[in-house]
PDB file of C-alpha atoms in Angstrom:
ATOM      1  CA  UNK A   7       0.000   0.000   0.000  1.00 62.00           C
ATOM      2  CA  UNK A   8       2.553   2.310  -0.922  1.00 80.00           C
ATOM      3  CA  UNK A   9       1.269   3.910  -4.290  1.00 94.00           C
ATOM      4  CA  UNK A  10      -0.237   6.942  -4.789  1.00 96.00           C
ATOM      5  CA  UNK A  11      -2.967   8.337  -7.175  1.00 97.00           C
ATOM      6  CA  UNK A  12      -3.090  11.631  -8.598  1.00 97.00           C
ATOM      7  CA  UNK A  13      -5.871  12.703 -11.039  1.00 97.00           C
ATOM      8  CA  UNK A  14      -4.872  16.090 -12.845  1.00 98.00           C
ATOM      9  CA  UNK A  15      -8.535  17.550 -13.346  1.00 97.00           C
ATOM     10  CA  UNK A  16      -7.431  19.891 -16.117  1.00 96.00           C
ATOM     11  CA  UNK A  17      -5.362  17.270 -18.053  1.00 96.00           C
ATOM     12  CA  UNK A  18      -7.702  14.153 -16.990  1.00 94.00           C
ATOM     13  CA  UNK A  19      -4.175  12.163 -16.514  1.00 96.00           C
ATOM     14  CA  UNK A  20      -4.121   9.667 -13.399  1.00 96.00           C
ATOM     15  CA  UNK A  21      -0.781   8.876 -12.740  1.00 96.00           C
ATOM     16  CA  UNK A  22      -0.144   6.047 -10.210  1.00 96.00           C
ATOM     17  CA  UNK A  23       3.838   6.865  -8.516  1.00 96.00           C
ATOM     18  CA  UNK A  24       5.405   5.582  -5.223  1.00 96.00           C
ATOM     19  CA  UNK A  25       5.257   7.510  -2.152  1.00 94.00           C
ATOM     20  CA  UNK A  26       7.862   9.537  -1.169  1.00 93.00           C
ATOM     21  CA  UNK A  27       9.922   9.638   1.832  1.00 93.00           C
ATOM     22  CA  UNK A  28       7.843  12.836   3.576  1.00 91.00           C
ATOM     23  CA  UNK A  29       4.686  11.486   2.469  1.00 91.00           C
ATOM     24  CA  UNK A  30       5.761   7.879   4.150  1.00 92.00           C
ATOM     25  CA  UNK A  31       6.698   9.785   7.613  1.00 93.00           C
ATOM     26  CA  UNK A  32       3.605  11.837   7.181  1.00 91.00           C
ATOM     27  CA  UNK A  33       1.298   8.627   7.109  1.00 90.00           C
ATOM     28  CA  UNK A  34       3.086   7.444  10.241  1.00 90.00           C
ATOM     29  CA  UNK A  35       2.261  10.111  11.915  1.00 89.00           C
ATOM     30  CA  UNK A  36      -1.031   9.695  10.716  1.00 87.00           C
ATOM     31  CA  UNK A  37      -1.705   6.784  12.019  1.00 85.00           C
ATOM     32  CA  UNK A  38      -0.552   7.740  15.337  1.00 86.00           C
ATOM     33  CA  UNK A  39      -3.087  10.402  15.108  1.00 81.00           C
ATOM     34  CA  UNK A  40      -6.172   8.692  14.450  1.00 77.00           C
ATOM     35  CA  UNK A  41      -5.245   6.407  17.422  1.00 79.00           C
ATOM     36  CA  UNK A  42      -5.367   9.453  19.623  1.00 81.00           C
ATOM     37  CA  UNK A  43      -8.163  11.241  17.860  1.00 73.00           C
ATOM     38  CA  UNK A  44     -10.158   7.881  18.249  1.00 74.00           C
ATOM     39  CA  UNK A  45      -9.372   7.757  21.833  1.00 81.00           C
ATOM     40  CA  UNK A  46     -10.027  10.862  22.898  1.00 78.00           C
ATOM     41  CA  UNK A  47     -13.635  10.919  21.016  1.00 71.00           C
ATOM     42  CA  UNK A  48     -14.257   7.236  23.123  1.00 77.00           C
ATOM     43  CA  UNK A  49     -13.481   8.972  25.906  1.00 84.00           C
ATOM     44  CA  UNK A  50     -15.593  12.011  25.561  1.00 80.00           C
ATOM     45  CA  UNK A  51     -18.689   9.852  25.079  1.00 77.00           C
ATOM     46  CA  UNK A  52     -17.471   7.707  27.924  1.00 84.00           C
ATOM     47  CA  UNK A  53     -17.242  10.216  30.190  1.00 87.00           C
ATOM     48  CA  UNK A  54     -20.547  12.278  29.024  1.00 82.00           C
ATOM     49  CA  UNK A  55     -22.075   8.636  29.664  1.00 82.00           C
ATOM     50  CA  UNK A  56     -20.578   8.557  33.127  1.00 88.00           C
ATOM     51  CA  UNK A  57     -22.182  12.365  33.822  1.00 89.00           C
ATOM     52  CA  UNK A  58     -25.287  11.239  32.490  1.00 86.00           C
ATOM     53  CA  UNK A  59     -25.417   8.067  34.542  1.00 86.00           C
ATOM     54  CA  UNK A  60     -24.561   9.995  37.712  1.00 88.00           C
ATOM     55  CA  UNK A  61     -27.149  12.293  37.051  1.00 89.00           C
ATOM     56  CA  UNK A  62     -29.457  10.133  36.931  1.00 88.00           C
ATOM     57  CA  UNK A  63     -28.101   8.643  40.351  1.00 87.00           C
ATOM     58  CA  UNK A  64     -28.723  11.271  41.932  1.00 88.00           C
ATOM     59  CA  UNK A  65     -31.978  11.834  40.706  1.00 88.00           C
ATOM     60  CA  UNK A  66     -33.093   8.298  42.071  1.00 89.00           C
ATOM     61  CA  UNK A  67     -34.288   6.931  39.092  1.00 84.00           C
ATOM     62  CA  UNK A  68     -35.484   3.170  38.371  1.00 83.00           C
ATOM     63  CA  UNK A  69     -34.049   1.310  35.162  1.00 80.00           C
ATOM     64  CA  UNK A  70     -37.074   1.599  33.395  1.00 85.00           C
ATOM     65  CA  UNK A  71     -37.428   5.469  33.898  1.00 84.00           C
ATOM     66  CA  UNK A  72     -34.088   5.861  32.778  1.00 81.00           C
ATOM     67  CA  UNK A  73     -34.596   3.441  29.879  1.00 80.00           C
ATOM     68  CA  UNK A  74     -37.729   5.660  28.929  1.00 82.00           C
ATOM     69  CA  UNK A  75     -35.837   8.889  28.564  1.00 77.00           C
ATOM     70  CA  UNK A  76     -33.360   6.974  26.396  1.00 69.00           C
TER      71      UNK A  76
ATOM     72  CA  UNK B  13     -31.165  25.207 -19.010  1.00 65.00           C
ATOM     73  CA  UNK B  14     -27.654  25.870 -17.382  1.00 70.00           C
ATOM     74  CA  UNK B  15     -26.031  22.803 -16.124  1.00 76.00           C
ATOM     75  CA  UNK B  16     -24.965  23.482 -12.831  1.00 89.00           C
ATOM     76  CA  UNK B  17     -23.775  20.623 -11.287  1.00 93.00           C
ATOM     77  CA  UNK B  18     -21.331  18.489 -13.318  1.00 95.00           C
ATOM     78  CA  UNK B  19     -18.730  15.904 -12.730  1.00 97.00           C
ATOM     79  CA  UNK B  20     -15.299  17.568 -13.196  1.00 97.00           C
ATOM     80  CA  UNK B  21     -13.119  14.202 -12.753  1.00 97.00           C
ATOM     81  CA  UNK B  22     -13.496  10.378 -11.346  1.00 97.00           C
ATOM     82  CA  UNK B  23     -11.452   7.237 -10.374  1.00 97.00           C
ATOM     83  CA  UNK B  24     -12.450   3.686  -9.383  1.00 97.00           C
ATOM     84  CA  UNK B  25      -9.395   2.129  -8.116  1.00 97.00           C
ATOM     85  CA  UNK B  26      -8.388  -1.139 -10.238  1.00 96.00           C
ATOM     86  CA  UNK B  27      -5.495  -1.848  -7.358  1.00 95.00           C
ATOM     87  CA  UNK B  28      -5.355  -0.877  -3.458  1.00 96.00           C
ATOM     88  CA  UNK B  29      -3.765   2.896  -3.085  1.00 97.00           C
ATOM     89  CA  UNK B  30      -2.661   4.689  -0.148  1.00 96.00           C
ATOM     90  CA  UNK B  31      -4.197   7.936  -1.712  1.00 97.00           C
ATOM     91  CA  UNK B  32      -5.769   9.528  -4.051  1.00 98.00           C
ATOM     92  CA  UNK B  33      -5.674  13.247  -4.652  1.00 98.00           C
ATOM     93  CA  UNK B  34      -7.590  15.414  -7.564  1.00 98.00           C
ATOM     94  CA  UNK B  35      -5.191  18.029  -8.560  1.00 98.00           C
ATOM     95  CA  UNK B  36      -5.657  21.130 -10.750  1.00 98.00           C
ATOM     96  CA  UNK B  37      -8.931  21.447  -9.587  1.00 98.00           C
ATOM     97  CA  UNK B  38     -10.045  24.256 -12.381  1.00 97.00           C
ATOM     98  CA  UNK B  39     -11.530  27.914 -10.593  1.00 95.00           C
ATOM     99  CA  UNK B  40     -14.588  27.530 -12.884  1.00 94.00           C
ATOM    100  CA  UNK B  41     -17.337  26.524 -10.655  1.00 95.00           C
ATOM    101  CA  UNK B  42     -18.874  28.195  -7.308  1.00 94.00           C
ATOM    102  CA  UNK B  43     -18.569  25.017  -4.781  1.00 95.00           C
ATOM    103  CA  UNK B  44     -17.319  21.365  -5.082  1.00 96.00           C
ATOM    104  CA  UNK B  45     -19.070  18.512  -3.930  1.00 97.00           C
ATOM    105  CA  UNK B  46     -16.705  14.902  -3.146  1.00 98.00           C
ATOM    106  CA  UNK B  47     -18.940  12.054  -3.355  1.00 98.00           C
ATOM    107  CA  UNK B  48     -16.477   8.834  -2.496  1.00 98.00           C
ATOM    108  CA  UNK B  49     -16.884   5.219  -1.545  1.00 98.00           C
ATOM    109  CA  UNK B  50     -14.147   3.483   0.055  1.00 97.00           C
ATOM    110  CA  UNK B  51     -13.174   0.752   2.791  1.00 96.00           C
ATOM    111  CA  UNK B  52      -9.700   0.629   4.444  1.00 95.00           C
ATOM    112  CA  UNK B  53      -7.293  -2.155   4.047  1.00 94.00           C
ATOM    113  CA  UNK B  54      -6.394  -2.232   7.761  1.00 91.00           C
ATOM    114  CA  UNK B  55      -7.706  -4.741  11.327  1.00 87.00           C
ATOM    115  CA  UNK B  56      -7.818  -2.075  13.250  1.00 78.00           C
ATOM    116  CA  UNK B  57      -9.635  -4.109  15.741  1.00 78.00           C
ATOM    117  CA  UNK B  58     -12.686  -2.002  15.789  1.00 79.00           C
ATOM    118  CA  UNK B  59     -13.452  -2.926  12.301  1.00 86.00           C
ATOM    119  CA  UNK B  60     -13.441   0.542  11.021  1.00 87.00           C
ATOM    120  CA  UNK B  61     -11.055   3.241  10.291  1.00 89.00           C
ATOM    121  CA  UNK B  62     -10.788   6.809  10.216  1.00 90.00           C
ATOM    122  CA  UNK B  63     -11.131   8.656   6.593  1.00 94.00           C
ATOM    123  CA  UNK B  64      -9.085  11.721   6.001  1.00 94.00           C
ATOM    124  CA  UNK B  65      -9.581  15.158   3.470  1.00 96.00           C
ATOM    125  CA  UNK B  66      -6.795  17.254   2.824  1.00 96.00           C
ATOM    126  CA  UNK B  67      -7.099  20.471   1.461  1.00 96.00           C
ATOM    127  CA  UNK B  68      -4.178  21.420  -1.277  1.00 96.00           C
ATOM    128  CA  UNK B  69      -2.348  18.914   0.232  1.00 93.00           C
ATOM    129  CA  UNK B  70      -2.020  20.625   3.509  1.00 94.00           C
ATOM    130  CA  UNK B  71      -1.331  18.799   6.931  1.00 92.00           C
ATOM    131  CA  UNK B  72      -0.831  21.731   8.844  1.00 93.00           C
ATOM    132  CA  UNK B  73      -3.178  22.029  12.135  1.00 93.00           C
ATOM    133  CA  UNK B  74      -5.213  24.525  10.585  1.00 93.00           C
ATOM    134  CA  UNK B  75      -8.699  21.899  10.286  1.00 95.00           C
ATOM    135  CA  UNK B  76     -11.072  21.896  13.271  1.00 95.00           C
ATOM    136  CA  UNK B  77     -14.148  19.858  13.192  1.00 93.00           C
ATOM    137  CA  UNK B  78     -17.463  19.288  15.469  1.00 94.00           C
ATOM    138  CA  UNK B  79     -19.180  15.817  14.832  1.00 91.00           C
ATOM    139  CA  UNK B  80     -22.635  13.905  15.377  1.00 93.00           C
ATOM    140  CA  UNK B  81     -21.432  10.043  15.281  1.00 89.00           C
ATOM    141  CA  UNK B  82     -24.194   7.256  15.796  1.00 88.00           C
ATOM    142  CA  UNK B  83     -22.666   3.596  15.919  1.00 83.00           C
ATOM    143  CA  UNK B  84     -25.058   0.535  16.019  1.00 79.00           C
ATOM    144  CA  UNK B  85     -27.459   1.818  19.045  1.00 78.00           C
ATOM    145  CA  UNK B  86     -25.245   4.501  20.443  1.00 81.00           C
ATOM    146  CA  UNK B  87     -25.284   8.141  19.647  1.00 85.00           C
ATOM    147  CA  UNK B  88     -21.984  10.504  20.530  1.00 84.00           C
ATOM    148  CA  UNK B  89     -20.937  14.181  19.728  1.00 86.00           C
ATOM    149  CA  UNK B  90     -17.033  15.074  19.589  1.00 85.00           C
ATOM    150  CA  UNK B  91     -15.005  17.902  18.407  1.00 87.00           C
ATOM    151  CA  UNK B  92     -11.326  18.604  17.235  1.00 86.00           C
ATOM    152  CA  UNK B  93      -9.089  21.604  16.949  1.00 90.00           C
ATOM    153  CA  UNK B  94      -6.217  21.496  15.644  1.00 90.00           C
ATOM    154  CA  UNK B  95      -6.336  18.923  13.855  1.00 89.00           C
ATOM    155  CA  UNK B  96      -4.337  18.041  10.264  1.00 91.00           C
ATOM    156  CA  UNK B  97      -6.934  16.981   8.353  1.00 93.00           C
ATOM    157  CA  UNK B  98     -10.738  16.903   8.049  1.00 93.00           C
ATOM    158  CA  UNK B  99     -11.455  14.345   9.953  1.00 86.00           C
ATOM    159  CA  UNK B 100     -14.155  12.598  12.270  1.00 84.00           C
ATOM    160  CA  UNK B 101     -15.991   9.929   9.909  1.00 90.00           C
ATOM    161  CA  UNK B 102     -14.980   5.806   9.594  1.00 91.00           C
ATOM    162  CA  UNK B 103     -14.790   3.691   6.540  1.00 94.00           C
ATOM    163  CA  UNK B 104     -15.480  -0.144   7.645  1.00 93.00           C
ATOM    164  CA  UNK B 105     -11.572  -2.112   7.333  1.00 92.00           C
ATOM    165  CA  UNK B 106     -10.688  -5.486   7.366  1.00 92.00           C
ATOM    166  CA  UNK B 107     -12.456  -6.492  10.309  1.00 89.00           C
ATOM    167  CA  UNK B 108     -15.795  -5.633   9.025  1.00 89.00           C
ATOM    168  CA  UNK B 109     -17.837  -8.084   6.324  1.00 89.00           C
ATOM    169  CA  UNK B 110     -16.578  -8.273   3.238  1.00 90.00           C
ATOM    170  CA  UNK B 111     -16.948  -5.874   0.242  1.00 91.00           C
ATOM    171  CA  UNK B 112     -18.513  -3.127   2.566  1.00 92.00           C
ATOM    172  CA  UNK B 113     -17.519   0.218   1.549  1.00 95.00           C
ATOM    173  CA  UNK B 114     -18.691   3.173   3.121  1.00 95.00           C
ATOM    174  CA  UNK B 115     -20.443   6.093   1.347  1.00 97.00           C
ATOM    175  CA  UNK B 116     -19.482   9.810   1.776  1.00 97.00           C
ATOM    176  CA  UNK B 117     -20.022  13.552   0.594  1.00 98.00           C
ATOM    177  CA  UNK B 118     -17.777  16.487   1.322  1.00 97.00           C
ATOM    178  CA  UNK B 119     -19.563  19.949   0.825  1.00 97.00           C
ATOM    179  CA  UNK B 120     -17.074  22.918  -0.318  1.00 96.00           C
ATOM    180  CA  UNK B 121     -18.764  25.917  -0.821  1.00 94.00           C
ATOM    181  CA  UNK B 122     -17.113  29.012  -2.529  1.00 93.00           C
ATOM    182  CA  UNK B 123     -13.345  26.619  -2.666  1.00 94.00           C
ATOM    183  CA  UNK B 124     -12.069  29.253  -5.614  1.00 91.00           C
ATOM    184  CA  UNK B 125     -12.353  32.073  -3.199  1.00 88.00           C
ATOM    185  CA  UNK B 126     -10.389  33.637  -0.924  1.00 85.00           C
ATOM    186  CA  UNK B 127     -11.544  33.035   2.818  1.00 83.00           C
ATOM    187  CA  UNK B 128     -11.467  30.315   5.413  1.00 83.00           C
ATOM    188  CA  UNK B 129     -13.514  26.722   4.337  1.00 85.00           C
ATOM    189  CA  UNK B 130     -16.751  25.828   5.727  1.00 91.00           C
ATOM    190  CA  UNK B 131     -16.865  21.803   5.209  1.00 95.00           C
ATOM    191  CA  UNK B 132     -19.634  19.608   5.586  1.00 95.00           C
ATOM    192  CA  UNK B 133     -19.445  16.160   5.848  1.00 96.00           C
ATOM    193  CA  UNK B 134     -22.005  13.012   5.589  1.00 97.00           C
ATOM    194  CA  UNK B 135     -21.143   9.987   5.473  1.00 96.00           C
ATOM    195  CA  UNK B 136     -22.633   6.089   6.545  1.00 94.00           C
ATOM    196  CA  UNK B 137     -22.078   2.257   6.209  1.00 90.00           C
ATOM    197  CA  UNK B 138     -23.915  -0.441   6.967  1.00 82.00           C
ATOM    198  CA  UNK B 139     -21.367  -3.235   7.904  1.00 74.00           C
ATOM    199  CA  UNK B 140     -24.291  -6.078   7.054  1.00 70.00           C
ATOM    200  CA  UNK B 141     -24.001  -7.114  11.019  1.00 71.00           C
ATOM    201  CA  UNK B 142     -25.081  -5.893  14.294  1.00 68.00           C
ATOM    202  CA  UNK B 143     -22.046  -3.963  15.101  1.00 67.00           C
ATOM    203  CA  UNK B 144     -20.494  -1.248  13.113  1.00 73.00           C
ATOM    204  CA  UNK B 145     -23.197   0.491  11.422  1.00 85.00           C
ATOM    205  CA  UNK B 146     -22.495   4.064  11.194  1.00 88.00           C
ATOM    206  CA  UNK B 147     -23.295   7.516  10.299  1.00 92.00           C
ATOM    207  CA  UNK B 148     -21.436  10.786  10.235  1.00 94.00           C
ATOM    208  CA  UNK B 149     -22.233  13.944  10.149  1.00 96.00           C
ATOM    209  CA  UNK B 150     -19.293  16.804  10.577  1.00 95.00           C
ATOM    210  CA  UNK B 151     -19.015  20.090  10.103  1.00 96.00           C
ATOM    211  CA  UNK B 152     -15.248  20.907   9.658  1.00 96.00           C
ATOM    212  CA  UNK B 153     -13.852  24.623   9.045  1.00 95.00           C
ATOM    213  CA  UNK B 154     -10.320  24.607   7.263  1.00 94.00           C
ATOM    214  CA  UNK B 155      -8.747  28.064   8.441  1.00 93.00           C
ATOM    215  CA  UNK B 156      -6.147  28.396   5.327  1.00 92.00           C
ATOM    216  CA  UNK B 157      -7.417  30.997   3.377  1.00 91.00           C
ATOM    217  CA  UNK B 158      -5.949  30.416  -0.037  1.00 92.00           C
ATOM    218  CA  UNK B 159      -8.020  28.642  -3.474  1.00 93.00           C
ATOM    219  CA  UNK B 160      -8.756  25.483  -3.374  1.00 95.00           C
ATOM    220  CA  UNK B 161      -6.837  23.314  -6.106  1.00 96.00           C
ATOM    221  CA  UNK B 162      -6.542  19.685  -5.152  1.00 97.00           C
ATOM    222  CA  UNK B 163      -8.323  17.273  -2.602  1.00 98.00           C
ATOM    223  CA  UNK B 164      -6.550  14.486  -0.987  1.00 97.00           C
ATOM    224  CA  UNK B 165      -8.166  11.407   0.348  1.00 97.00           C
ATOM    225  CA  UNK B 166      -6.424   8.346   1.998  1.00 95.00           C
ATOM    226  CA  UNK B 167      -7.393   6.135   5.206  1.00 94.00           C
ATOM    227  CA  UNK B 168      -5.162   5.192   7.903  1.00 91.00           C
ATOM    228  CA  UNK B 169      -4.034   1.720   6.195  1.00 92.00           C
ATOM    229  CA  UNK B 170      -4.829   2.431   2.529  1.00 95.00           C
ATOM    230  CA  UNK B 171      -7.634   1.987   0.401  1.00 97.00           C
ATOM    231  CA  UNK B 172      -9.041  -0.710  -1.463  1.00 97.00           C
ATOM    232  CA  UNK B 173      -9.818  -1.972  -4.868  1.00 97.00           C
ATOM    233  CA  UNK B 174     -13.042  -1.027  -5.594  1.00 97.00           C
ATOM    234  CA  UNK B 175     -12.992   2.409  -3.480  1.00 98.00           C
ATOM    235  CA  UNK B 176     -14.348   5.140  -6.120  1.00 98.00           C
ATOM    236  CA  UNK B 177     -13.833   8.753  -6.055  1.00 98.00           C
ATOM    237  CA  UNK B 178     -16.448  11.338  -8.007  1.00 98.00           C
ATOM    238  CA  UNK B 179     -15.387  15.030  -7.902  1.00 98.00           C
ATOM    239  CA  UNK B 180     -18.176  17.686  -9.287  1.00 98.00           C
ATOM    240  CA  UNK B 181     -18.100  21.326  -9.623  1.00 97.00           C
ATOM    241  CA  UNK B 182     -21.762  23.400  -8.970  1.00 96.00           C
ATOM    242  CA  UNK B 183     -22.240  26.815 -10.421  1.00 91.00           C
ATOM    243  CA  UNK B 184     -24.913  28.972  -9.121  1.00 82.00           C
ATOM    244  CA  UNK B 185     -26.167  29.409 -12.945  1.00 73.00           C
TER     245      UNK B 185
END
């Protein structure tokens, strides 16, 4: 997975090359990235879920009442 | 009648790519509409991956992003500043069943213009099981302020054969 496309719009030529060296360290950091960008989204709903949970603690709610405001 | 909304260039990939970027974009037309399909080559062990959009080819932290996410049963909202690409919205990978591609639209309104980018961005899949399902919706701004010439696309592993790419141009007559 180490080929990239280019499509010129104004030619219509799709040329198919190897990456290069910057765009190779650029998709490594990439990756790195979306494993933190991922993480930190999980743990925003995570912790809105944990807020929304406690709220509902303290407002002495039954399963089913919470279920029904689901 | 004018024809306002026309396909400026296309690709269906015949091999897997790590990217694919439209370049030369022509000045001719008021907004740009993406319209892609595409499923990573990756296990990430979630089954799906993140999708990126880069603007002229820039991975500078100038993209922010706020974002609706629903995934099987579960709803979330997230945001991002700072971030080096648009981001936010999942393509199914490995993991997920076969030959499932997700389906996406990016929204570029006045990209020939000089000013910062409103993006929107929809995008689903259905992953054919009870896990994975997924919609997107993100609004992204990209705070670079120059014309918009080429779109880049890639996911974190690479891209599959069979992952199609449809750029148009709209004019407002």
């Amino acid at each position: 997975m180490t080929n990239a496309i280019e499509i010129n719009c104004a030619t219509g030529e799709v040329i198919e090359r190897p990456l290069t060296a910057a765009e190779l360290t650029q998709r490594e950091a990439d990756a790195k990235a979306a494993l933190d960008a991922k993480a930190a989204d999980e743990k925003a709903a995570t912790d809105k879920e944990a807020k929304r949970q406690a709220v509902y603690a303290k407002l002495g709610l039954t399963a089913d009442e919470i279920a029904a405001l689901a | 009648m004018a024809t306002t909304y026309t396909i400026i260039s296309s690709n269906v990939l015949s091999s897997s790519a790590a990217s694919v970027t439209f370049s030369a974009i022509p000045s001719t037309y008021t907004d740009l509409v993406l319209r892609c399909s595409v499923r990573d080559s990756g296990s990430s062990g979630s089954s799906q991956q993140q999708v990126r959009v880069r603007i002229n080819g820039s991975s500078s932290a100038n993209y922010s992003r706020r974002n609706l996410t629903g995934v099987g049963s579960t709803a979330a909202s997230a945001n991002g500043t700072s971030n080096t690409s648009i981001a936010g919205f999942y393509a199914p990978d490995a993991g997920a069943t076969s030959n499932t591609f997700n389906s996406f639209e990016v929204y570029i309104p006045n990209y020939a213009t000089v000013q910062q980018r409103q993006v929107s961005v929809f995008n689903a899949f259905e992953n054919n099981s009870s896990t994975v399902n997924e919609i997107n919706v993100t609004a992204a701004l990209y705070t670079d302020t120059t014309a918009i010439t080429s779109l880049y696309i890639d996911t974190v592993s690479g891209l599959v054969s069979g992952s199609s790419f449809y750029l148009y141009g709209i004019k407002n007559s």
